[in-house]
Amino acid sequence: MFKKILIANRGEIACRVAATARRLGVKTVAVYSDADAHAKHVMSCDEAVHVGASAPKESYLQWQRIIDAARVTGAEAIHPGYGFLSENEDFAKACADAGLVFIGPPASAIQAMGLKAESKRLMEAAQVPLVPGYHGADQNPELLQREADRIGYPVLIKASAGGGGKGMRAVSKAEDFMAALESCKREAINSFGDDAVLVEKYVQRPRHIEIQVFGDTQGNCVYLFERDCSVQRRHQKVLEEAPAPGMPESLRQKMGEAAVAAARAVGYVGAGTVEFIVEQPGGYEQPEAMKFYFMEMNTRLQVEHPVTEAITGQDLVEWQLMVASGEPLPLAQDELVLDGHAIEARICAENPDKNFLPATGTLRVYRKPPAVSFDYGEVRIDDGVREGDAISPFYDSMIAKLIVHGATREEALARLDAALAEVRIVGLQTNVQFLRRVLATPSFSQARLDTALIERERESLFAQDPLGTGLTVAAAVAQTLLEERASETHDPFSRRDGWRSHGVASRRFDFKIAGQPLVAKLRYLDDGVLMLQVGEDEFQPLDLTPVDGRRIDLRFAGRRQVVQVFRQDEDMHVFGTDGASVITELDMLSHAGEGAGEGGRLTAPMPGKVVSFAVRAGDKVSKGQPLAVMEAMKMEHTIAAPVDGVVAELLYAPGDQVMDGAELLRLQPAEGA
Ligand code: ADP
Ligand code: ADP
Ligand code: MG
């Protein structure tokens, strides 16, 4: 085993690797960028080396500096984590040239699986089933169109070098093919510097099922069963579980063996994942009819590896370190057993209601349910952030992974929902409530899984108000009263005279909830009972008792529950049993001029990079027309014209990094617009 390794990554995966290394007595070296000078991953390692500025290109992708850091600190091996340099064959080679062990597969295997089209040609030779399609080298557009016509619509055009859900276009009819091809190639060249594409049949209502494989230098190769990652948004995973619900044992074995064959075909060593797209010709009720096709192989540890750890009881990072130091795999295929059911939820900084727009900000409040980290547990939370840390625009928007394990899927599901209900995040938008709503859908709870699940269940997933206005207001009022009680010498409950009118003391609160102003009145009835009036509704009695910390035992509308309220500026974040909501306390004077001067501004909806402008100064544009494309974290966003007009000036150039709210271009609105 190694004595010291360098971890060429950041965030949760760097902390994850450090945890196993520590347990094994292996010393660790972190690398960090400017933005990460005080990051959790730096504190999780024994030593740390600064490798550059905040943008990944200037730090985490600077492989010469990373190799130098390993040499200077005496590390023997480099763990690349996922993302960044993990699938870069040149980096793997450079490590070897520098006498360092790359904790991953041989460079040749990374290369063989690096491009989707080439890897499909290899898989075809290894007799791994493929989606019907064209993955040839000839990129003549007419040829591609003919191939698409031959395959039959709908088809999917994929950037061969693509990843992270980017560079894919579904085409439903022949007439749309050329336009989709062009836009796919444009995104591919911008994002991956390579515009080669493949065309394949678009599988309807498929499941994404992937197999974890592991090889060693002695020629052993095993599969650690499957993960179902069908619940996706924008072709990116949201929930992952193992085993795949309803998976017939014979199919599990077939897919496992196909994955091992795929790995062997490229001389695979270390942890890898073979992703399959699975057709369900018999629908959800007939899993025996499922047909699987090779999609791609990810030649690294996957984000969702903890669900496999939970059901196998193995530490995959430990396996990686053992294999990289030349030891054989710790278990043979027939020694691996599958135990219970595990589900992972990716908690991300994003706004599900705005098409999952990534969010940035500071974790002003970050409280988690009791859980273990980077280790086996019924509830496990892996993260690389602490309360007070920022989610910056430079890196991935994932905040934490919540992983649960149970004897059955039902048990795991219940545990996951209960744990999510206890997550408290204030300071930036997250998908926590969205995740809970996904878990509650009939499709997910009954395991009717396919990649269109989120789309299909749209109606119940977005812009919901789980707590209801009444409870949100009651919690906000309760919090205000308790804060006053804590800060005043007089008990405000006894200080009623100031508000007394018509025999009852009353007090007015001005709130804004979901953009709408709302007046609430609290009345102190003569017998000491509190009555809350919210709009037209009256609630009586309102009973509140502080429990501990911020928790309030609220008896309201015939129900008793513990709520928690956190203030951030004028917003009050209310967390209850059924979810969370935000309410704003209005100071009437300071909001007098609100809403003015908003029209016609073209500002960045988030910090990020300007990818391209679709217009030039002087162009006439109509309302809704795309003007510019921005990129932040792993997504592209189109900025559209809010009104008809003429482009007066472009204020940035493609490639520029811009701040949240920066004006990107100036538009002269047309007369009357
Ligand atoms: P999967 O592992 O299931 O394929 P992703 O494609 O989302 O899931 O995971 C890989 C991606 O994770 C990379 O492309 C990168 O954008 C992102 N990433 C890289 N490093 C980190 C990190 N330290 N923390 C969070 N995300 C990261
Ligand atoms: P990436 O490298 O971005 O992860 P993949 O090839 O793994 O790209 O595909 C990502 C997702 O796109 C899959 O998980 C699946 O949801 C969808 N997808 C890919 N290929 C197909 C297909 N042929 N038919 C339908 N959906 C597909
Ligand atoms: Mg993939």
XYZ file of C-alpha atoms and ligand atoms in Angstrom:
728
model
C 0.000 0.000 0.000
C 1.084 3.573 -0.627
C 2.473 5.720 2.169
C 1.327 8.987 0.659
C -1.002 9.983 -2.165
C -1.994 13.268 -3.763
C -5.682 13.926 -4.416
C -6.070 15.934 -7.621
C -9.594 17.127 -6.985
C -11.745 19.205 -4.665
C -15.095 19.101 -2.927
C -16.801 15.991 -1.714
C -14.821 13.508 -3.779
C -11.499 14.845 -2.465
C -12.835 14.502 1.096
C -14.175 11.039 0.235
C -10.769 9.786 -0.926
C -9.025 11.404 2.044
C -11.345 9.607 4.486
C -10.431 6.136 3.217
C -6.755 7.025 2.969
C -6.792 8.146 6.596
C -8.486 4.937 7.675
C -5.787 2.945 5.880
C -2.986 5.043 7.338
C -2.087 6.574 3.984
C -0.954 10.223 4.168
C -2.727 12.658 1.863
C -1.792 15.779 -0.063
C -4.530 18.159 -1.207
C -4.269 20.637 -4.040
C -6.309 23.812 -4.045
C -7.183 26.886 -6.045
C -7.527 30.470 -4.791
C -11.248 30.006 -4.194
C -10.565 26.858 -2.171
C -7.823 28.158 0.120
C -9.923 27.321 3.185
C -12.026 24.549 1.707
C -13.004 21.459 3.654
C -10.964 19.180 1.396
C -7.797 21.097 2.242
C -8.459 20.600 5.959
C -9.217 16.900 5.358
C -5.703 16.194 4.087
C -2.364 16.117 5.848
C -0.708 18.618 3.525
C -1.867 20.961 0.810
C -0.321 22.645 -2.211
C -1.714 25.715 -3.940
C -1.984 25.116 -7.689
C -3.440 28.322 -9.103
C -6.354 30.633 -9.639
C -10.000 29.738 -9.121
C -10.964 28.748 -12.664
C -10.369 24.986 -13.104
C -8.266 25.609 -16.211
C -5.819 27.562 -14.085
C -5.649 25.149 -11.159
C -7.288 21.717 -11.042
C -6.571 21.130 -14.717
C -2.948 22.347 -14.503
C -1.463 18.919 -14.542
C 2.189 19.890 -14.642
C 1.727 21.789 -11.371
C -0.141 18.873 -9.864
C 2.601 16.434 -10.828
C 5.209 18.839 -9.413
C 3.199 19.047 -6.187
C 3.240 15.257 -5.911
C 6.991 15.162 -6.441
C 7.740 17.941 -3.994
C 5.637 16.356 -1.255
C 6.860 12.831 -1.913
C 3.466 11.391 -2.866
C 3.730 8.079 -4.714
C 0.384 8.123 -6.445
C -2.341 10.506 -7.654
C -6.058 9.962 -7.207
C -7.947 12.052 -9.773
C -11.463 11.737 -8.280
C -14.156 12.322 -10.917
C -14.395 15.166 -13.402
C -11.289 17.318 -13.929
C -8.315 15.113 -14.935
C -9.910 11.756 -14.181
C -10.544 10.807 -17.804
C -7.546 12.505 -19.343
C -5.229 9.920 -20.870
C -2.415 12.462 -21.319
C -2.452 13.106 -17.603
C -2.385 9.386 -16.858
C 0.650 9.071 -19.151
C 2.359 12.101 -17.632
C 1.998 10.554 -14.173
C 3.703 7.380 -15.361
C 6.471 9.410 -17.034
C 7.039 11.216 -13.738
C 7.300 7.913 -11.880
C 3.919 8.366 -10.173
C 1.068 5.871 -10.053
C -2.169 7.139 -11.582
C -4.978 5.684 -9.451
C -7.152 4.697 -12.373
C -7.095 2.589 -15.495
C -4.186 2.448 -17.965
C -4.024 5.456 -20.310
C -4.829 3.128 -23.206
C -8.162 2.136 -21.622
C -9.098 5.772 -20.982
C -8.313 6.542 -24.579
C -10.234 3.571 -25.931
C -13.350 4.572 -24.006
C -12.858 8.325 -24.321
C -14.795 8.820 -27.514
C -18.275 7.366 -27.667
C -18.098 6.478 -31.366
C -14.754 4.692 -31.174
C -15.667 2.854 -28.007
C -18.826 1.595 -29.732
C -16.756 0.199 -32.572
C -14.636 -1.645 -30.006
C -17.687 -2.908 -28.142
C -19.210 -4.158 -31.362
C -16.094 -6.287 -31.856
C -16.374 -7.542 -28.256
C -20.021 -8.501 -28.929
C -21.457 -6.139 -26.362
C -24.989 -5.166 -27.516
C -25.241 -1.657 -29.005
C -28.151 0.677 -29.714
C -28.828 0.481 -33.477
C -27.004 3.443 -34.933
C -24.162 4.932 -36.911
C -20.812 5.499 -35.219
C -18.499 5.706 -38.207
C -15.672 8.138 -38.825
C -17.216 9.657 -41.972
C -18.981 12.818 -40.832
C -20.468 13.918 -44.147
C -23.804 15.564 -43.152
C -25.692 13.928 -46.044
C -24.378 10.553 -44.981
C -25.424 11.216 -41.380
C -28.894 12.188 -42.556
C -29.164 9.014 -44.647
C -28.087 6.959 -41.640
C -30.699 8.671 -39.460
C -33.362 7.936 -42.087
C -32.232 4.310 -42.158
C -32.266 3.949 -38.339
C -35.747 5.474 -38.254
C -36.946 8.415 -36.167
C -36.746 9.450 -33.419
C -32.947 9.430 -33.354
C -30.419 10.907 -30.999
C -27.379 12.813 -32.260
C -24.558 12.634 -29.719
C -21.234 14.395 -29.571
C -18.704 11.592 -29.555
C -16.547 13.495 -27.076
C -19.586 14.518 -25.010
C -20.232 14.073 -21.320
C -22.248 15.457 -18.430
C -25.436 15.313 -20.488
C -24.139 17.861 -22.978
C -23.989 17.688 -26.744
C -27.113 15.616 -27.379
C -30.039 16.369 -29.670
C -33.140 14.252 -30.111
C -34.641 14.476 -33.605
C -38.200 13.365 -34.208
C -38.457 13.765 -37.982
C -36.220 13.842 -41.052
C -36.870 17.544 -41.813
C -35.404 18.570 -38.458
C -32.226 16.539 -38.777
C -29.864 19.061 -40.406
C -30.696 21.908 -38.020
C -30.242 19.630 -35.001
C -26.954 18.327 -36.402
C -25.621 21.854 -36.782
C -26.585 22.913 -33.282
C -25.186 19.707 -31.804
C -21.874 20.204 -33.610
C -21.706 23.814 -32.471
C -22.191 22.843 -28.836
C -19.728 19.969 -29.225
C -16.940 22.112 -30.646
C -17.514 24.775 -27.972
C -17.655 22.385 -25.052
C -15.345 19.556 -26.073
C -13.259 20.977 -28.900
C -14.329 18.098 -31.138
C -17.460 18.115 -33.289
C -17.602 14.468 -34.326
C -21.024 12.947 -33.693
C -22.749 9.612 -33.754
C -26.388 8.932 -34.508
C -28.410 6.293 -32.730
C -31.953 5.181 -32.225
C -33.698 7.210 -29.553
C -34.953 4.607 -27.154
C -38.446 5.420 -25.854
C -39.006 5.421 -22.103
C -35.687 3.753 -21.370
C -34.030 3.090 -18.074
C -30.419 3.989 -17.415
C -28.837 1.008 -15.716
C -25.097 0.880 -15.211
C -22.727 -1.764 -13.940
C -19.855 -1.125 -11.562
C -16.815 -3.080 -12.672
C -13.394 -3.552 -11.149
C -10.238 -5.007 -12.622
C -6.809 -5.637 -11.159
C -3.293 -5.994 -12.569
C -3.444 -9.785 -12.175
C -6.132 -10.024 -14.833
C -9.134 -10.427 -12.533
C -12.266 -8.499 -13.337
C -15.584 -8.517 -11.464
C -18.874 -6.639 -11.478
C -20.374 -5.171 -8.323
C -23.945 -5.314 -9.584
C -25.960 -2.487 -11.025
C -27.224 0.999 -10.272
C -30.403 2.427 -11.703
C -29.900 6.091 -12.594
C -33.059 6.622 -14.608
C -34.257 9.652 -12.679
C -32.574 12.439 -14.585
C -32.979 16.054 -15.542
C -31.220 17.448 -18.606
C -29.715 13.967 -19.114
C -28.024 14.281 -15.714
C -28.639 12.024 -12.762
C -30.792 13.158 -9.848
C -31.465 9.950 -7.896
C -29.513 6.721 -8.105
C -30.323 3.405 -6.556
C -29.029 -0.112 -6.228
C -30.122 -2.691 -7.043
C -32.283 -1.701 -10.028
C -35.911 -2.308 -8.976
C -37.391 -5.427 -10.537
C -34.078 -6.551 -12.019
C -34.356 -10.256 -12.870
C -31.405 -12.245 -11.577
C -30.634 -13.663 -15.016
C -30.514 -10.191 -16.571
C -28.304 -8.930 -13.747
C -25.852 -11.657 -14.538
C -26.029 -11.062 -18.294
C -25.462 -7.338 -17.926
C -22.695 -7.903 -15.406
C -20.937 -10.292 -17.758
C -21.371 -7.927 -20.710
C -19.831 -5.137 -18.613
C -16.897 -7.329 -17.651
C -16.442 -8.244 -21.326
C -16.429 -4.540 -22.185
C -13.794 -3.852 -19.531
C -11.651 -6.800 -20.572
C -11.799 -5.678 -24.202
C -9.802 -2.575 -23.256
C -7.516 -4.175 -20.660
C -9.294 -2.437 -17.826
C -7.743 -2.006 -14.375
C -9.371 -0.211 -11.432
C -12.908 1.136 -10.959
C -15.085 1.705 -13.983
C -18.722 1.961 -14.920
C -20.360 0.553 -17.987
C -23.546 2.479 -18.736
C -26.407 0.773 -20.536
C -29.590 2.193 -21.948
C -32.359 -0.293 -21.265
C -35.461 -0.635 -23.389
C -38.674 -1.771 -21.687
C -40.739 -3.292 -24.472
C -43.014 -4.979 -21.944
C -43.493 -1.814 -19.906
C -42.786 -1.544 -16.180
C -44.706 -4.711 -15.409
C -42.443 -6.962 -17.424
C -38.859 -6.396 -16.414
C -37.966 -9.821 -17.890
C -38.503 -8.281 -21.319
C -35.882 -5.563 -20.761
C -33.204 -5.231 -23.456
C -29.912 -3.540 -22.722
C -27.511 -1.688 -25.006
C -24.036 -0.314 -24.287
C -24.009 3.481 -24.017
C -20.572 4.450 -22.764
C -17.962 3.534 -20.200
C -16.865 6.007 -17.547
C -13.265 5.187 -16.731
C -13.252 6.506 -13.177
C -15.054 6.349 -9.871
C -18.617 7.565 -10.327
C -20.474 10.187 -8.291
C -23.032 7.551 -7.299
C -20.538 4.884 -6.154
C -21.800 5.026 -2.516
C -25.004 3.133 -3.356
C -22.865 0.241 -4.526
C -20.805 0.497 -1.349
C -23.986 0.356 0.715
C -25.333 -2.826 -0.890
C -21.990 -4.650 -1.080
C -20.436 -3.454 2.176
C -17.234 -2.681 0.276
C -15.197 0.528 0.217
C -14.548 1.195 -3.471
C -11.855 3.785 -2.793
C -10.027 1.171 -0.737
C -10.306 -1.227 -3.674
C -8.912 1.488 -5.950
C -5.913 2.045 -3.698
C -5.262 -1.686 -3.377
C -5.446 -2.295 -7.112
C -3.274 0.735 -7.899
C -0.621 -0.475 -5.487
C -0.543 -3.813 -7.295
C -2.632 -5.942 -4.950
C -5.294 -8.317 -6.278
C -9.012 -7.594 -5.944
C -10.097 -8.390 -2.383
C -13.086 -10.484 -3.503
C -13.935 -12.822 -6.351
C -17.235 -12.636 -8.226
C -18.887 -15.394 -6.220
C -17.878 -13.761 -2.940
C -19.795 -10.589 -3.714
C -23.277 -10.446 -2.224
C -26.010 -7.940 -2.634
C -27.610 -6.757 0.584
C -30.755 -4.634 0.846
C -31.429 -1.480 -1.084
C -29.660 1.885 -1.288
C -30.687 5.227 -2.787
C -28.635 8.367 -3.304
C -30.041 11.854 -3.770
C -27.821 14.592 -5.166
C -28.448 17.792 -3.269
C -27.579 20.603 -5.638
C -27.534 24.387 -5.574
C -30.105 25.040 -8.254
C -33.588 26.284 -8.932
C -35.809 23.443 -10.174
C -38.588 25.902 -11.007
C -36.298 27.772 -13.376
C -35.359 24.747 -15.392
C -32.731 23.727 -12.821
C -30.714 26.902 -13.231
C -27.593 26.472 -11.097
C -27.505 28.723 -8.059
C -24.563 30.168 -6.203
C -24.257 31.714 -2.791
C -23.167 31.136 0.744
C -24.417 28.314 2.914
C -25.607 30.635 5.675
C -27.382 27.750 7.315
C -26.351 24.172 6.583
C -27.755 21.616 9.029
C -27.907 17.921 8.390
C -29.717 15.000 9.993
C -27.619 12.581 12.036
C -25.546 10.642 9.504
C -22.157 9.094 8.920
C -19.793 10.423 6.266
C -17.765 8.459 3.737
C -18.542 5.253 5.558
C -21.235 2.625 5.847
C -24.416 3.780 7.582
C -28.182 3.668 7.244
C -27.966 7.383 6.554
C -24.782 8.694 5.007
C -23.978 12.204 3.874
C -20.920 12.840 1.720
C -20.043 16.459 1.188
C -17.131 18.837 0.834
C -18.647 21.937 2.385
C -19.400 23.352 5.821
C -21.816 25.969 7.046
C -20.465 29.339 5.924
C -18.817 27.983 2.765
C -19.729 29.324 -0.649
C -20.984 27.450 -3.685
C -19.081 29.407 -6.317
C -19.675 29.638 -10.048
C -16.323 28.026 -10.761
C -17.226 24.466 -9.873
C -19.984 21.907 -9.834
C -23.270 22.854 -8.161
C -23.513 19.686 -6.081
C -23.613 20.466 -2.351
C -23.919 16.989 -0.880
C -24.946 13.436 -1.554
C -27.437 11.856 0.795
C -27.279 8.070 0.721
C -29.571 5.728 2.605
C -29.611 1.977 3.020
C -32.510 -0.241 4.066
C -33.532 -3.859 4.024
C -36.027 -3.073 1.264
C -36.619 -0.294 -1.240
C -39.602 0.929 0.797
C -37.480 1.196 3.904
C -34.720 3.049 2.064
C -37.237 5.398 0.490
C -38.849 6.250 3.821
C -35.435 6.833 5.355
C -34.403 9.099 2.495
C -37.511 11.237 2.770
C -37.143 11.521 6.521
C -33.505 12.550 6.183
C -34.252 15.090 3.446
C -36.955 16.561 5.673
C -34.282 17.378 8.206
C -31.897 19.134 5.829
C -31.785 22.876 6.476
C -30.104 25.022 3.862
C -30.450 28.791 3.783
C -28.481 31.193 1.635
C -28.964 29.682 -1.772
C -31.582 27.782 -3.689
C -31.493 24.010 -3.599
C -33.398 21.069 -4.992
C -34.148 19.538 -1.572
C -37.911 20.094 -1.696
C -37.959 19.033 -5.324
C -36.224 15.767 -4.411
C -38.859 15.060 -1.774
C -41.608 15.645 -4.306
C -39.932 13.270 -6.757
C -39.774 10.593 -4.049
C -43.478 11.089 -3.390
C -44.599 10.595 -6.996
C -46.395 7.334 -7.777
C -43.854 6.712 -10.547
C -40.918 6.758 -8.177
C -42.509 5.163 -5.160
C -43.886 2.317 -7.288
C -40.602 2.068 -9.216
C -42.146 2.801 -12.597
C -38.814 4.117 -13.727
C -37.607 5.616 -16.978
C -35.618 8.670 -17.968
C -38.788 10.681 -18.654
C -40.055 10.333 -15.081
C -39.477 13.960 -14.105
C -41.072 15.180 -17.315
C -44.061 12.896 -16.861
C -44.648 13.926 -13.259
C -44.065 17.639 -13.952
C -47.409 18.732 -12.606
C -46.701 17.602 -9.107
C -43.022 18.520 -9.056
C -42.733 22.222 -9.640
C -43.719 25.433 -7.897
C -45.530 23.777 -5.041
C -46.249 25.255 -1.674
C -45.983 22.238 0.613
C -46.545 24.078 3.871
C -49.446 26.259 2.815
C -49.667 29.982 3.359
C -51.337 29.712 6.754
C -48.615 27.604 8.342
C -45.822 29.634 6.756
C -47.277 32.857 8.127
C -47.943 31.289 11.524
C -44.332 30.116 11.755
C -42.994 33.529 10.718
C -45.200 35.276 13.271
C -44.214 32.777 15.952
C -40.539 33.313 15.227
C -40.956 37.090 15.405
C -42.747 36.871 18.735
C -40.143 34.563 20.200
C -37.299 36.783 19.003
C -38.990 39.763 20.597
C -39.539 37.826 23.760
C -35.852 36.898 23.850
C -34.623 40.424 23.234
C -37.039 42.394 25.412
C -37.208 42.799 29.104
C -40.991 42.710 29.025
C -42.716 39.666 27.792
C -44.516 40.766 24.618
C -47.388 38.465 25.471
C -48.151 40.602 28.461
C -47.509 43.821 26.577
C -50.858 44.017 24.910
C -52.010 47.512 25.690
C -50.281 49.137 22.712
C -52.443 47.239 20.284
C -55.682 47.177 22.157
C -58.705 48.208 20.125
C -62.355 47.151 20.351
C -61.490 45.147 23.413
C -58.812 42.974 21.737
C -55.140 43.605 21.251
C -54.131 43.235 17.635
C -51.046 43.616 15.583
C -50.467 43.808 11.836
C -47.720 42.054 9.854
C -46.960 42.839 6.223
C -45.494 39.923 4.313
C -44.755 38.960 0.774
C -45.128 35.320 -0.157
C -44.544 33.933 -3.666
C -44.337 37.526 -4.908
C -47.744 38.469 -3.498
C -48.244 40.945 -0.658
C -50.146 39.512 2.265
C -51.435 41.051 5.469
C -51.641 38.972 8.615
C -53.251 40.070 11.853
C -52.487 38.617 15.196
C -55.125 39.131 17.856
C -54.777 38.528 21.539
C -58.167 37.499 22.803
C -59.126 38.303 26.368
C -58.631 34.802 27.678
C -54.991 34.876 26.546
C -55.638 32.952 23.362
C -53.849 34.000 20.180
C -55.780 34.229 16.954
C -54.132 34.618 13.585
C -55.889 36.061 10.587
C -54.243 35.460 7.227
C -56.101 37.115 4.370
C -59.626 35.745 4.731
C -58.698 32.795 6.914
C -58.781 32.791 10.679
C -56.789 30.385 12.806
C -57.480 29.992 16.478
C -55.959 29.106 18.784
C -52.354 29.579 17.721
C -50.126 28.011 20.275
C -46.363 28.159 20.244
C -43.661 26.862 22.512
C -39.937 27.150 21.909
C -38.397 23.678 22.024
C -34.671 24.175 21.765
C -32.412 26.157 19.495
C -34.630 27.438 16.759
C -37.273 24.805 16.955
C -40.796 25.865 17.712
C -43.578 23.538 18.680
C -46.480 25.047 16.788
C -50.094 24.079 17.401
C -51.976 25.391 14.476
C -55.138 24.545 12.551
C -55.710 21.387 14.537
C -52.236 20.032 13.952
C -49.133 20.109 16.042
C -45.671 20.119 14.492
C -42.175 21.331 15.065
C -41.082 24.117 12.725
C -37.817 25.958 12.346
C -37.370 29.454 10.995
C -34.130 31.038 9.835
C -33.817 34.674 8.840
C -31.692 35.833 5.992
C -31.973 39.565 5.421
C -35.718 40.200 5.066
C -36.518 36.609 4.202
C -37.675 34.070 6.701
C -37.023 30.463 5.723
C -39.604 28.191 7.264
C -38.951 24.457 7.583
C -41.821 22.187 8.552
C -42.611 18.496 8.396
C -44.006 18.701 4.867
C -41.353 20.917 3.349
C -39.981 24.419 3.376
C -41.073 27.841 2.228
C -39.863 31.409 2.183
C -41.730 34.468 3.356
C -40.538 38.046 3.257
C -41.240 40.558 5.957
C -42.083 43.838 4.294
C -40.991 47.118 5.626
C -43.627 49.165 3.804
C -41.472 52.274 3.299
C -38.428 50.646 1.792
C -40.536 48.880 -0.813
C -42.353 51.928 -2.124
C -40.404 52.121 -5.376
C -40.128 48.396 -6.043
C -40.808 47.158 -9.541
C -39.700 50.322 -11.322
C -36.986 50.337 -13.958
C -36.962 46.577 -14.543
C -37.982 46.484 -18.218
C -35.610 45.819 -21.121
C -32.543 44.848 -19.073
C -30.478 41.943 -20.275
C -28.594 40.721 -17.335
C -26.836 37.510 -16.498
C -29.216 35.327 -14.453
C -26.202 33.859 -12.639
C -22.442 34.243 -12.544
C -20.810 32.407 -15.425
C -19.189 32.624 -18.814
C -20.521 34.216 -21.979
C -20.453 31.489 -24.649
C -21.736 33.363 -27.669
C -23.901 36.178 -28.922
C -26.501 35.372 -31.561
C -26.796 39.033 -32.553
C -24.635 42.049 -33.386
C -24.971 45.729 -32.543
C -27.575 47.240 -34.873
C -29.572 44.012 -35.317
C -33.351 44.257 -35.088
C -34.735 41.621 -32.769
C -38.170 40.491 -31.767
C -39.422 39.512 -28.351
C -38.330 36.019 -27.324
C -35.527 35.827 -29.876
C -32.313 34.255 -28.480
C -29.615 36.902 -28.034
C -26.811 35.267 -26.134
C -25.769 31.970 -24.602
C -24.227 31.782 -21.155
C -22.651 28.868 -19.371
C -22.327 28.236 -15.683
C -21.180 25.029 -14.074
C -22.414 22.270 -16.332
C -25.221 24.045 -18.149
C -25.921 26.425 -20.993
C -28.592 29.098 -20.766
C -30.091 31.187 -23.525
C -30.821 34.849 -22.889
C -33.817 35.958 -24.955
C -35.042 39.418 -25.915
C -37.645 40.640 -23.397
C -39.200 43.027 -25.969
C -38.937 43.917 -29.667
C -36.098 46.340 -30.352
C -32.669 47.023 -31.772
C -29.406 45.797 -30.242
C -27.541 48.956 -29.208
C -24.343 47.479 -27.827
C -22.739 44.196 -26.751
C -21.066 44.736 -23.409
C -19.017 41.538 -23.250
C -17.222 39.205 -25.623
C -17.584 35.425 -25.865
C -15.379 33.809 -23.251
C -15.795 36.623 -20.717
C -16.563 35.665 -17.133
C -19.466 37.728 -15.810
C -20.996 38.361 -12.416
C -24.555 37.624 -11.402
C -26.723 40.515 -12.625
C -24.113 41.917 -15.028
C -25.669 43.656 -18.018
C -24.683 41.605 -21.100
C -26.011 43.813 -23.860
C -28.074 46.916 -24.359
C -31.314 46.819 -26.236
C -33.140 49.855 -27.578
C -36.803 48.898 -27.229
C -38.912 49.511 -30.352
C -41.492 52.309 -30.265
C -44.357 51.200 -28.126
C -42.615 48.013 -26.935
P -21.478 10.493 -13.152
O -20.274 10.281 -12.285
O -22.610 9.718 -12.677
O -21.214 10.365 -14.624
P -21.454 13.296 -13.499
O -21.256 13.188 -14.967
O -22.391 14.351 -13.021
O -22.007 11.943 -12.892
O -20.045 13.428 -12.704
C -18.893 13.895 -13.235
C -18.891 15.377 -13.171
O -18.738 15.859 -11.847
C -17.759 16.005 -13.899
O -18.010 16.122 -15.249
C -17.629 17.371 -13.238
O -18.376 18.382 -13.865
C -18.203 17.176 -11.861
N -17.179 17.320 -10.818
C -15.855 17.228 -10.952
N -15.237 17.371 -9.800
C -16.171 17.576 -8.878
C -16.153 17.766 -7.475
N -15.035 17.760 -6.795
N -17.308 17.898 -6.812
C -18.463 17.851 -7.482
N -18.529 17.676 -8.810
C -17.415 17.533 -9.518
P -23.047 11.463 -21.055
O -21.652 11.228 -21.483
O -23.448 12.881 -21.188
O -23.328 10.845 -19.721
P -24.602 9.266 -22.189
O -24.345 8.665 -23.517
O -24.175 8.487 -21.011
O -23.943 10.703 -22.153
O -26.154 9.595 -22.085
C -26.686 10.369 -21.038
C -28.188 10.144 -20.898
O -28.883 10.426 -22.122
C -28.578 8.732 -20.587
O -28.488 8.436 -19.211
C -30.002 8.675 -21.099
O -30.894 9.285 -20.198
C -29.953 9.524 -22.330
N -29.699 8.710 -23.532
C -28.504 8.392 -24.041
N -28.613 7.613 -25.142
C -29.933 7.441 -25.357
C -30.713 6.753 -26.356
N -30.139 6.115 -27.359
N -32.061 6.791 -26.251
C -32.654 7.473 -25.249
N -31.985 8.140 -24.289
C -30.634 8.135 -24.328
Mg -23.193 8.891 -19.225
